[in-house]
PDB file of C-alpha atoms and ligand atoms in Angstrom:
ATOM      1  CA  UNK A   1      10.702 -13.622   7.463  1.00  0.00           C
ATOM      2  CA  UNK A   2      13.446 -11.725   9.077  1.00  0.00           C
ATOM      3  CA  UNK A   3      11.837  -9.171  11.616  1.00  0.00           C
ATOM      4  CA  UNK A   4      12.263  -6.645  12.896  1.00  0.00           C
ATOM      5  CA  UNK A   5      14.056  -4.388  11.193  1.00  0.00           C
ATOM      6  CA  UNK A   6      13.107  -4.858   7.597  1.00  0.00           C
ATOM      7  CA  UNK A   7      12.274  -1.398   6.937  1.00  0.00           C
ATOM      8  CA  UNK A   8      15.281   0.615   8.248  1.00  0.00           C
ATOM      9  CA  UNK A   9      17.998  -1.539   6.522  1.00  0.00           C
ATOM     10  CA  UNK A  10      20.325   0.676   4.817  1.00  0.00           C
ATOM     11  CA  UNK A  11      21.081  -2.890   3.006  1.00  0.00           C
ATOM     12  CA  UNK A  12      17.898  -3.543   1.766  1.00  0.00           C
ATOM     13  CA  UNK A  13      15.409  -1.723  -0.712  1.00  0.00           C
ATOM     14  CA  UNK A  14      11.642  -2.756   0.071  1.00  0.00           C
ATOM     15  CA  UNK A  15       9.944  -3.910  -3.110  1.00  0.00           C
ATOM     16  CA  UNK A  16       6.219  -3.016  -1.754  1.00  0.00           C
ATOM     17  CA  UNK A  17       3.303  -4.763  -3.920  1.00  0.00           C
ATOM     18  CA  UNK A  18       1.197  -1.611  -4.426  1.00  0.00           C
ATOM     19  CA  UNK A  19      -2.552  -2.951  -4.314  1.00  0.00           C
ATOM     20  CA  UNK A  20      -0.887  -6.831  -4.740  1.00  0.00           C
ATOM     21  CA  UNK A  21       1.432  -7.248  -8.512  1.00  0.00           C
ATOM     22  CA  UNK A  22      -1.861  -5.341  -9.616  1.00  0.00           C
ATOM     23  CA  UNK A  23      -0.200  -5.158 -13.089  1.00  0.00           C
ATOM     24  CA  UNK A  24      -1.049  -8.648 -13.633  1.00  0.00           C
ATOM     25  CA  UNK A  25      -3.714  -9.202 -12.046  1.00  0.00           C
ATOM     26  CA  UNK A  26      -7.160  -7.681 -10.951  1.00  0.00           C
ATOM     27  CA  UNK A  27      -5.910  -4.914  -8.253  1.00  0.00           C
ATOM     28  CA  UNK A  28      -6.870  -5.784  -3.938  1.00  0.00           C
ATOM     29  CA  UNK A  29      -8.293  -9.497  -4.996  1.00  0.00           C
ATOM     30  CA  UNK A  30      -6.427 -12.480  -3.600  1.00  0.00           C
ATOM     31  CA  UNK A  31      -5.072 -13.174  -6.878  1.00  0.00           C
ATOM     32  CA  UNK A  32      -3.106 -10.023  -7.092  1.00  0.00           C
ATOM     33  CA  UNK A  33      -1.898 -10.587  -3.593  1.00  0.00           C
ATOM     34  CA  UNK A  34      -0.961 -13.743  -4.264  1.00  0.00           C
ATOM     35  CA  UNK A  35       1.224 -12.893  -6.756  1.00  0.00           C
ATOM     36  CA  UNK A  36       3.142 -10.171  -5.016  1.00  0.00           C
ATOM     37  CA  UNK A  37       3.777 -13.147  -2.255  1.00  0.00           C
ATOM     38  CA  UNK A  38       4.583 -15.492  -4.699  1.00  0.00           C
ATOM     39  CA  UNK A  39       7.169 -12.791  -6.503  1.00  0.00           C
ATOM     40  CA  UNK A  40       9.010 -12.523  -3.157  1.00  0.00           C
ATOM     41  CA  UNK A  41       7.533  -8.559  -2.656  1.00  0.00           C
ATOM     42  CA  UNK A  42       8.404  -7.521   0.768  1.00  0.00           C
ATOM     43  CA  UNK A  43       5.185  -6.100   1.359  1.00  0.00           C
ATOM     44  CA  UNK A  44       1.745  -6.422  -0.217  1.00  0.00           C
ATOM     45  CA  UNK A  45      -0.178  -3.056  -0.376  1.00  0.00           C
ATOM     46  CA  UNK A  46      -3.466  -2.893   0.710  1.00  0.00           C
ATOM     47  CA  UNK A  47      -6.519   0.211   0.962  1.00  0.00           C
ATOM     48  CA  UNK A  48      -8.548  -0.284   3.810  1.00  0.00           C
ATOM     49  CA  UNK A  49     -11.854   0.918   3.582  1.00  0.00           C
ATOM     50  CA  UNK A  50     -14.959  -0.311   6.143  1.00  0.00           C
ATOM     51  CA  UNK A  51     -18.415  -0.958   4.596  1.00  0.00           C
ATOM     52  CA  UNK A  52     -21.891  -0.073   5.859  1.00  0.00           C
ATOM     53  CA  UNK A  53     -22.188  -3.199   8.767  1.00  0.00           C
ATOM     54  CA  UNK A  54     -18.744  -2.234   9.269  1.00  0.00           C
ATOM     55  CA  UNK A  55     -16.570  -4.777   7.764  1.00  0.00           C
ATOM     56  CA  UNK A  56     -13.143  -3.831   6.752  1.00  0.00           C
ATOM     57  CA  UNK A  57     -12.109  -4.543   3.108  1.00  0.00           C
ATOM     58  CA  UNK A  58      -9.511  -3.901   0.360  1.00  0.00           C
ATOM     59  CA  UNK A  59     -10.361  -1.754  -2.049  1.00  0.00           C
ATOM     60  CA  UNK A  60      -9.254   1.558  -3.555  1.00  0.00           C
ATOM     61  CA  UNK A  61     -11.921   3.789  -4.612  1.00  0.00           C
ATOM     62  CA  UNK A  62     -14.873   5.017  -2.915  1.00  0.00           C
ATOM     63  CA  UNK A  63     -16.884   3.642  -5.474  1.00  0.00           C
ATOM     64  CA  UNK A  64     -16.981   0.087  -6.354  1.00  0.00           C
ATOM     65  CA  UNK A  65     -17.651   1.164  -9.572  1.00  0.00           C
ATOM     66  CA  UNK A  66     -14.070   0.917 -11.351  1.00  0.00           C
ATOM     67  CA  UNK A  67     -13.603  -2.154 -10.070  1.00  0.00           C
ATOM     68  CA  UNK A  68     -16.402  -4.577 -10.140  1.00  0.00           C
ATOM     69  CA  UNK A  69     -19.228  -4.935 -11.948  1.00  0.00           C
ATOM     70  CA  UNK A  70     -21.602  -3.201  -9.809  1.00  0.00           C
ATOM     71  CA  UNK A  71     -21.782   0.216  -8.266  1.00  0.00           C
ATOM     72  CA  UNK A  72     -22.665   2.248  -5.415  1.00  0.00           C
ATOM     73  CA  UNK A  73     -20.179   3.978  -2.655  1.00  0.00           C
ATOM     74  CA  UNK A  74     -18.386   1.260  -0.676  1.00  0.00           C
ATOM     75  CA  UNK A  75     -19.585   2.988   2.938  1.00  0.00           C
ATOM     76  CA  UNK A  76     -23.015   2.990   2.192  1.00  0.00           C
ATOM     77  CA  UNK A  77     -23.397  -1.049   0.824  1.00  0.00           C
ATOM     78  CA  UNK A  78     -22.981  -4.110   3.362  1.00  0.00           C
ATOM     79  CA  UNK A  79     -20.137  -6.775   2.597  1.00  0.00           C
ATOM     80  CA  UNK A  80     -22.764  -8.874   1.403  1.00  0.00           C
ATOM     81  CA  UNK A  81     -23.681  -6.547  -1.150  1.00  0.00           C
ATOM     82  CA  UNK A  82     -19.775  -6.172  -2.165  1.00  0.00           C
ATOM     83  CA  UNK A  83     -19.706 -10.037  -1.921  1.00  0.00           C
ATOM     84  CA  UNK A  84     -21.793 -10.334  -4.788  1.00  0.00           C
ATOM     85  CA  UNK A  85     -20.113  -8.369  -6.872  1.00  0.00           C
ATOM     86  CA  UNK A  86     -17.675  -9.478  -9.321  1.00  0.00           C
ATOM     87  CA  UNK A  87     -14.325  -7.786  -8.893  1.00  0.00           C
ATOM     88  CA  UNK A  88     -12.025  -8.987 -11.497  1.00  0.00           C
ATOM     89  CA  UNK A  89     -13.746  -9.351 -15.145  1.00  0.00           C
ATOM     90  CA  UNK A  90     -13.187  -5.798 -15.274  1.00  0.00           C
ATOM     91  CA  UNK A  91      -9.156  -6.819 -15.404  1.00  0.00           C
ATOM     92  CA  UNK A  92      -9.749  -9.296 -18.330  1.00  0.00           C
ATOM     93  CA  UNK A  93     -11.204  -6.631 -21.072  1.00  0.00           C
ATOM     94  CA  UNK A  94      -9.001  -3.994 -19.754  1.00  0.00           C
ATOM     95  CA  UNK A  95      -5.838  -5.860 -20.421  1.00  0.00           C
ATOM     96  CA  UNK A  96      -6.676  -8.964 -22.531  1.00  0.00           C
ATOM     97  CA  UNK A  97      -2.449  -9.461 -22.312  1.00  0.00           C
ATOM     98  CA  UNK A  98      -3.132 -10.512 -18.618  1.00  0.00           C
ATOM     99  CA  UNK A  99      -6.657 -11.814 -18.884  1.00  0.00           C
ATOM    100  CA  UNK A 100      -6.364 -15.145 -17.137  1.00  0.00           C
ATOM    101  CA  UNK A 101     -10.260 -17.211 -16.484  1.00  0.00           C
ATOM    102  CA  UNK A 102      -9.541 -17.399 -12.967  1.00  0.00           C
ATOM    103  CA  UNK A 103      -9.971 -13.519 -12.654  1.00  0.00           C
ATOM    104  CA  UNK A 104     -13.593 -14.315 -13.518  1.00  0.00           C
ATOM    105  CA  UNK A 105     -15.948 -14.254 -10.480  1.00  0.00           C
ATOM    106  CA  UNK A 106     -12.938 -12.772  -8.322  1.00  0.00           C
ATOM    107  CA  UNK A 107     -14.488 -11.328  -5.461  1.00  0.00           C
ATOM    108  CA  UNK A 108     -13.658  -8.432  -3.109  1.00  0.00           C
ATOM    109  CA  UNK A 109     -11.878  -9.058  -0.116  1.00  0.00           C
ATOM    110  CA  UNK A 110     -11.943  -8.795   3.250  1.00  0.00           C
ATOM    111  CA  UNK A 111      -9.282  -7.552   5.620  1.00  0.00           C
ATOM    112  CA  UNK A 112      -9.837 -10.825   6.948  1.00  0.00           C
ATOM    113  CA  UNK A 113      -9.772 -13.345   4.344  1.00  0.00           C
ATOM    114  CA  UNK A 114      -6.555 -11.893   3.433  1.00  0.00           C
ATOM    115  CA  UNK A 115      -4.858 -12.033   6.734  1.00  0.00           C
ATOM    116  CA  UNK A 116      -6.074 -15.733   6.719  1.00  0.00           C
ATOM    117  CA  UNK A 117      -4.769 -16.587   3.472  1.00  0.00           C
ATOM    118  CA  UNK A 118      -1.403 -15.141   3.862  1.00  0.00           C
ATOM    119  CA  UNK A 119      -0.936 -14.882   7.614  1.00  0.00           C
ATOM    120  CA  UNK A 120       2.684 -14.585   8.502  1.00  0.00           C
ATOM    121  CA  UNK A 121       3.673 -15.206   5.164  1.00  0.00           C
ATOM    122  CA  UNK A 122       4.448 -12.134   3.753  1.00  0.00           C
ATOM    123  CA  UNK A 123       4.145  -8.333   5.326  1.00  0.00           C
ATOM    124  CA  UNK A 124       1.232  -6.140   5.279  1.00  0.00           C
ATOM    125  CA  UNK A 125       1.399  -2.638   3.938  1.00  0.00           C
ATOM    126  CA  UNK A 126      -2.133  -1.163   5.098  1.00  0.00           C
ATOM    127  CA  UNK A 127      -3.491   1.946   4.334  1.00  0.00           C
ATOM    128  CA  UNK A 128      -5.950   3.988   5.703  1.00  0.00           C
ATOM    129  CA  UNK A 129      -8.436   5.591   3.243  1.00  0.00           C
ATOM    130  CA  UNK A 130     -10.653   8.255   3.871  1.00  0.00           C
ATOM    131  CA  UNK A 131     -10.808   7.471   7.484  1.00  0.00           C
ATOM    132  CA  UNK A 132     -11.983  10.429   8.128  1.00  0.00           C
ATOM    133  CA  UNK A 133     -15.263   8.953   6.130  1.00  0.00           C
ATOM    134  CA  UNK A 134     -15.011   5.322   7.928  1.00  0.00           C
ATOM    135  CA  UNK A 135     -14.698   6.539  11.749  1.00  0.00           C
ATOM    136  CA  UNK A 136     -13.707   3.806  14.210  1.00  0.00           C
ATOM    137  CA  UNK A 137     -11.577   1.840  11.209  1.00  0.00           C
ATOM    138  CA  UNK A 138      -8.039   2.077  12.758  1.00  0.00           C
ATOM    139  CA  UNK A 139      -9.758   0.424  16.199  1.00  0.00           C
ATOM    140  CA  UNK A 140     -10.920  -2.193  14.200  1.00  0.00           C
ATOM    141  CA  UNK A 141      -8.106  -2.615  12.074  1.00  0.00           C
ATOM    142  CA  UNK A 142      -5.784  -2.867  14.682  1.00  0.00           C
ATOM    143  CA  UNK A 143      -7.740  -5.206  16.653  1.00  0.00           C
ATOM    144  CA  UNK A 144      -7.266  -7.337  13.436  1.00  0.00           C
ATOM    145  CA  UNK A 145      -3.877  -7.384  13.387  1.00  0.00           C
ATOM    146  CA  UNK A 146      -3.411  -8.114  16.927  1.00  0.00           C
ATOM    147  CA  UNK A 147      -6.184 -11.276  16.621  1.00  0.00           C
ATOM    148  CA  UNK A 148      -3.697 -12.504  13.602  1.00  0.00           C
ATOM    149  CA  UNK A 149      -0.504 -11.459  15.706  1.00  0.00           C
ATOM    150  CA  UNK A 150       1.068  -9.575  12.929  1.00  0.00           C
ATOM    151  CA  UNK A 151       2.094  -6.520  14.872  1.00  0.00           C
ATOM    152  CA  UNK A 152       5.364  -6.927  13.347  1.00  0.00           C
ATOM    153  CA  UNK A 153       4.219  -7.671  10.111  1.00  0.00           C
ATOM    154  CA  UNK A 154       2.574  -4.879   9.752  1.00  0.00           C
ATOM    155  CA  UNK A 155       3.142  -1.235   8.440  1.00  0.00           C
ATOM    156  CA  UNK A 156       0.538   1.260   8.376  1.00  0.00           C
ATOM    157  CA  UNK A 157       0.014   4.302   5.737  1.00  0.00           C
ATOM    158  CA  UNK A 158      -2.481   6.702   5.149  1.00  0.00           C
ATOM    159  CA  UNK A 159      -2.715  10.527   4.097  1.00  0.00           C
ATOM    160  CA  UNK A 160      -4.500  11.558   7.309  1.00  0.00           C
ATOM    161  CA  UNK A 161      -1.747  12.454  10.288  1.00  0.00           C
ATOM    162  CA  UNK A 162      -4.632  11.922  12.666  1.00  0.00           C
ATOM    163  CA  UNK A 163      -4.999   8.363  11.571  1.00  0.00           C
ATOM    164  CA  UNK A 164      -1.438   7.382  11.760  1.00  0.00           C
ATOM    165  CA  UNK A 165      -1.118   9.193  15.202  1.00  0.00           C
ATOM    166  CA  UNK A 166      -3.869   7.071  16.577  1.00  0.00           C
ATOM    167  CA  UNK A 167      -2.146   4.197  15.410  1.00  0.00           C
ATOM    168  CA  UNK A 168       1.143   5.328  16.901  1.00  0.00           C
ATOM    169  CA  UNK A 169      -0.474   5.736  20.258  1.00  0.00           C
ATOM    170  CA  UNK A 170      -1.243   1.757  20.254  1.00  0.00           C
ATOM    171  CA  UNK A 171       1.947   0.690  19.001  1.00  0.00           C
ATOM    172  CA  UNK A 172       5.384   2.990  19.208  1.00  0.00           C
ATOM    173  CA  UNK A 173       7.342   0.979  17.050  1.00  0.00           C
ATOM    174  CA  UNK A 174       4.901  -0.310  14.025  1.00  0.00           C
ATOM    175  CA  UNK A 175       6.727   1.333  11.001  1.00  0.00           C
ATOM    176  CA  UNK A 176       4.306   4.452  10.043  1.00  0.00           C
ATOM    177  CA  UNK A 177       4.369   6.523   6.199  1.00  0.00           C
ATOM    178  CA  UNK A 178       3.206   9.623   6.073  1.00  0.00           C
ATOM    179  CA  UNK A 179       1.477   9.408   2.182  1.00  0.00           C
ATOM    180  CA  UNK A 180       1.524  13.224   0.583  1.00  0.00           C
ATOM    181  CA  UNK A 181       1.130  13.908  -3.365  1.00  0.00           C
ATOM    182  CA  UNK A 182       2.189  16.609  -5.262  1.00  0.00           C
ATOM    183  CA  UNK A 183       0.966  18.206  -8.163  1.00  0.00           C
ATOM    184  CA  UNK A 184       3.726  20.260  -8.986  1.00  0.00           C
ATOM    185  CA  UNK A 185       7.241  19.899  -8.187  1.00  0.00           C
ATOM    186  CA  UNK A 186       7.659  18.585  -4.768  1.00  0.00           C
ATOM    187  CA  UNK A 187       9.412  20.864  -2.396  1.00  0.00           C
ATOM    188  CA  UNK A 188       9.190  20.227   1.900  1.00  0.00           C
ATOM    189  CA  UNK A 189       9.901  22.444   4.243  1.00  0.00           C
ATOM    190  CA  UNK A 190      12.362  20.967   7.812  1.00  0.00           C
ATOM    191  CA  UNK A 191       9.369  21.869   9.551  1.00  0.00           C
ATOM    192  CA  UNK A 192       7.169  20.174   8.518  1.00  0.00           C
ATOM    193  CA  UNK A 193       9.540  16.960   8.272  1.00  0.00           C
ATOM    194  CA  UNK A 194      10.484  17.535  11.493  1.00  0.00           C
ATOM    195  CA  UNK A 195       6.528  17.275  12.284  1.00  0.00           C
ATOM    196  CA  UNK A 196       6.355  14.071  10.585  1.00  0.00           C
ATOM    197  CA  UNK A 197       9.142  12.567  12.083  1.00  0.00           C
ATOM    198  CA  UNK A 198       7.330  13.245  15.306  1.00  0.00           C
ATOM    199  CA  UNK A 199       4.988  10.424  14.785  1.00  0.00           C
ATOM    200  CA  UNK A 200       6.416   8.665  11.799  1.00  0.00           C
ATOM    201  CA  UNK A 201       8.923   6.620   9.854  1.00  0.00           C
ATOM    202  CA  UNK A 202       8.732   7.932   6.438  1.00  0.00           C
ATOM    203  CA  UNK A 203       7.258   9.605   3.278  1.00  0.00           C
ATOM    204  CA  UNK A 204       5.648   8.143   0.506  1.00  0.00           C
ATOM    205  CA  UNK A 205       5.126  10.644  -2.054  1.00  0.00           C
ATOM    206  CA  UNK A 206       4.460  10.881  -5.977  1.00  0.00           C
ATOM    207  CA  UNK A 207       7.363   9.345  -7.818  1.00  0.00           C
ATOM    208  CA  UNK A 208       6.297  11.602 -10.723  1.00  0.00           C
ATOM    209  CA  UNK A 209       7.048  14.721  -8.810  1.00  0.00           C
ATOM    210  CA  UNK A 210      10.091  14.157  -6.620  1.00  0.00           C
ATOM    211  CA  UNK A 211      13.895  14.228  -7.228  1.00  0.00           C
ATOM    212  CA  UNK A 212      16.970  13.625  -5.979  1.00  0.00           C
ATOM    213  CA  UNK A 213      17.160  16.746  -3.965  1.00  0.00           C
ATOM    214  CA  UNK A 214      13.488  15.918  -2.135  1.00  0.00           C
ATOM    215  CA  UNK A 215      14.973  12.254  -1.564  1.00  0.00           C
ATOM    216  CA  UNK A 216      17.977  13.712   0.095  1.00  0.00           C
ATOM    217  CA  UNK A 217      16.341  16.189   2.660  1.00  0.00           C
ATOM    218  CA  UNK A 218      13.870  13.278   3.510  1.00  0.00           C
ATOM    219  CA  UNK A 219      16.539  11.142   4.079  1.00  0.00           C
ATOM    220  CA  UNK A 220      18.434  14.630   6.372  1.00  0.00           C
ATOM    221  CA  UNK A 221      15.554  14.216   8.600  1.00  0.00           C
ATOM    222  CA  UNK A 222      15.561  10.851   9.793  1.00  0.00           C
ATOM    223  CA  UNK A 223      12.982   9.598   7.358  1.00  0.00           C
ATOM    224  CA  UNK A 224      12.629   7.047   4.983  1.00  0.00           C
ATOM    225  CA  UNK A 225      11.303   7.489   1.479  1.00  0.00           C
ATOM    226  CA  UNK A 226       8.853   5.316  -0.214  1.00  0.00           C
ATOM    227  CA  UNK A 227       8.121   6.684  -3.848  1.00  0.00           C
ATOM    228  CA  UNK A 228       4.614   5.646  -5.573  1.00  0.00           C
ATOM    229  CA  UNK A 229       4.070   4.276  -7.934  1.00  0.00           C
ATOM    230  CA  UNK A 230       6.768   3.037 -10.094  1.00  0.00           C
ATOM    231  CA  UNK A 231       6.087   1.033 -12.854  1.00  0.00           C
ATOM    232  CA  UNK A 232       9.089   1.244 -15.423  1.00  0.00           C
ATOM    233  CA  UNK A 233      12.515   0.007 -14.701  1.00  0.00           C
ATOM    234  CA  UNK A 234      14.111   3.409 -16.200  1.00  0.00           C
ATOM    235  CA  UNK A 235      12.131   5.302 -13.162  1.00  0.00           C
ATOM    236  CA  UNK A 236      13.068   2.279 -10.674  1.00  0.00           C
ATOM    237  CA  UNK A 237      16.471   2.842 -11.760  1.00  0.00           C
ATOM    238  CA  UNK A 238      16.299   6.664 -10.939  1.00  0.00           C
ATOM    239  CA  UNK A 239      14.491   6.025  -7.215  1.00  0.00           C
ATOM    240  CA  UNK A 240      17.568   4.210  -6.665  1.00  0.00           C
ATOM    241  CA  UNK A 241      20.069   6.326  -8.233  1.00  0.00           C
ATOM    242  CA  UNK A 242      18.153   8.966  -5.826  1.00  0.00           C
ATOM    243  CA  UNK A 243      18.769   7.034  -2.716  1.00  0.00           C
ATOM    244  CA  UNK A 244      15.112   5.655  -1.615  1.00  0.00           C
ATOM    245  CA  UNK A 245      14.367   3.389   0.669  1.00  0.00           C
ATOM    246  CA  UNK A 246      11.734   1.061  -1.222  1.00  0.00           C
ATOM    247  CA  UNK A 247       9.534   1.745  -3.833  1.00  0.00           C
ATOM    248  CA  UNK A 248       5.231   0.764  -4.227  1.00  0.00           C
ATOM    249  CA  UNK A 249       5.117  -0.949  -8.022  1.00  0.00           C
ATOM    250  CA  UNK A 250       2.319  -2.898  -9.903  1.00  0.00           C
ATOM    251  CA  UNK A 251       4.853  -4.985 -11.002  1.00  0.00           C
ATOM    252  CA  UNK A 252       7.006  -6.305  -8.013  1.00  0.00           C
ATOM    253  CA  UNK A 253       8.823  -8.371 -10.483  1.00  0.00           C
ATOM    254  CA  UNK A 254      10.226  -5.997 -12.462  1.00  0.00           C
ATOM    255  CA  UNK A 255      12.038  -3.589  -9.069  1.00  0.00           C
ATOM    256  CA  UNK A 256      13.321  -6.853  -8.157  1.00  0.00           C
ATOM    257  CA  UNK A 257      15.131  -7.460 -11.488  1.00  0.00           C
ATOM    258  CA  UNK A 258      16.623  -3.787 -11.197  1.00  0.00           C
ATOM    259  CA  UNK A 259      17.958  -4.331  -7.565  1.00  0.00           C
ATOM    260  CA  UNK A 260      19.206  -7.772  -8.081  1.00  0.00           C
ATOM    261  CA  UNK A 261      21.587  -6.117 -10.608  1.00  0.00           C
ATOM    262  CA  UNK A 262      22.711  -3.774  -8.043  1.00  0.00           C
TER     263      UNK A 262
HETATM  264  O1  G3P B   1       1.240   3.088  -1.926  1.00  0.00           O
HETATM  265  C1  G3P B   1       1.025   4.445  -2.024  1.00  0.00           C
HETATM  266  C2  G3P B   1      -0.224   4.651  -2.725  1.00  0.00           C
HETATM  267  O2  G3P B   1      -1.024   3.535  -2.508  1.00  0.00           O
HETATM  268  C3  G3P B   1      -0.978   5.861  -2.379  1.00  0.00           C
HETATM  269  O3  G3P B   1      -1.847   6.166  -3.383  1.00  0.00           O
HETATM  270  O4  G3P B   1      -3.992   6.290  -4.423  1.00  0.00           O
HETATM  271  O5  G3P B   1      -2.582   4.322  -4.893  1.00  0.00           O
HETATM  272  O6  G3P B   1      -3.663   4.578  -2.677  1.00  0.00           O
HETATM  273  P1  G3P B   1      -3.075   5.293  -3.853  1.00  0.00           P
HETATM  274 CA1   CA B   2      -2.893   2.734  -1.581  1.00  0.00          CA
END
């Protein structure tokens, strides 16, 4: 992998695996990671979260409820607990298209495991979730990706500022996204990019809710623009028209077929 550099290529438009090609495959398991290596994604996506005996894994919501086959709030069970769960049947009887027998038994996770199976293979795309409601994650986190030496295979995201400042103090040059979403029409004010430029390297923001204009004063202030999550090649086509920088998808696959025709 080419490094550094990746990220601020005016050549290049980062295809970012947004929870692994989770179209295709049960969301933050191996499998779906796999996949987004194995379509040539230049990032693989992944929510941090830390359970009770303070184990970092991947996994979206707070609940394990969605996603598994059990339930209970992920900061209040132990890995082992989450270990026993089964994290991808769910994927089969939601979209029988996909279902593949492997997904069966697919278990959650850890930060870990998935640095191990991938290592320098691919980049890493981590966000921070709720840390607020995990304290002491980014410490343990970073000390991760320092034991794997993936410093510069990493970028971190996360909609807490403080979380991506405390990263920033450890490392000034990992590439940082400042996550916001917008319920309405998404407008930005120079102050507050100017804020965010401060400490970080770009946006990523609600695809659904942004436009060329919002792309454009983004791009004014130094920062780069990461639209979530974009699943249909007519909206790929528009992030591009727009001017972004790289875009999260479920299906890696299909933003590589729309930039290879650029
Ligand atoms: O990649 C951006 C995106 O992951 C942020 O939203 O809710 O999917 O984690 P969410
Ligand atoms: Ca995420």
């Amino acid at each position: 992998l080419d490094f550094p550099g990746l990220f601020l290529s005016d050549e290049k438009i980062v295809t970012v695996a947004h929870r692994g090609a989770s179209g295709y495959a049960p969301e933050s398991t191996l499998s779906s990671y796999r996949l987004g290596v194995k379509m040539k994604a230049d990032y693989i996506e992944i929510d941090v979260q830390m359970t009770a005996d303070g184990e970092l894994i991947a996994m979206h919501d707070k609940t394990v409820d969605r996603t598994t086959n059990g339930t209970g709030s992920v900061k209040k069970m132990t890995l082992a607990q989450i270990k026993a769960l089964d994290a991808g049947s769910w994927f089969n009887e939601k979209h029988p298209i996909y279902a593949r027998d492997d997904y069966v038994n697919e278990r959650v996770p850890t930060l870990r495991e998935i640095f191990e199976a991938f290592g320098k293979d691919t980049r890493y795309m981590l966000e921070t979730k709720d840390p607020e409601e995990h304290p002491g994650m980014e410490e343990k986190m970073w000390a991760l990706v320092e034991e794997f030496d993936l410093r510069k295979h990493v970028a971190v995201q996360s909609f807490s500022r403080d979380s991506l400042m405390k990263i920033r103090e450890w490392d000034k040059d990992v590439p940082l996204f400042q996550l916001l979403w917008y319920n309405r029409p998404a407008r930005i004010s120079e102050r507050a990019l100017d804020e965010i430029a401060a400490y970080a390297n770009g946006i990523g923001a609600n695809y659904l809710r942004i436009d060329e204009g919002y792309v454009d004063r983004v791009k004014q202030a130094g920062l780069l623009i990461y639209p979530y999550t974009v699943n249909y090649q007519v909206n790929m086509e528009n992030a591009v028209k727009w001017g972004v920088d790289g875009v999260h998808t479920d299906f890696p696959d299909r933003f590589l077929e729309v930039i290879e025709e650029l």
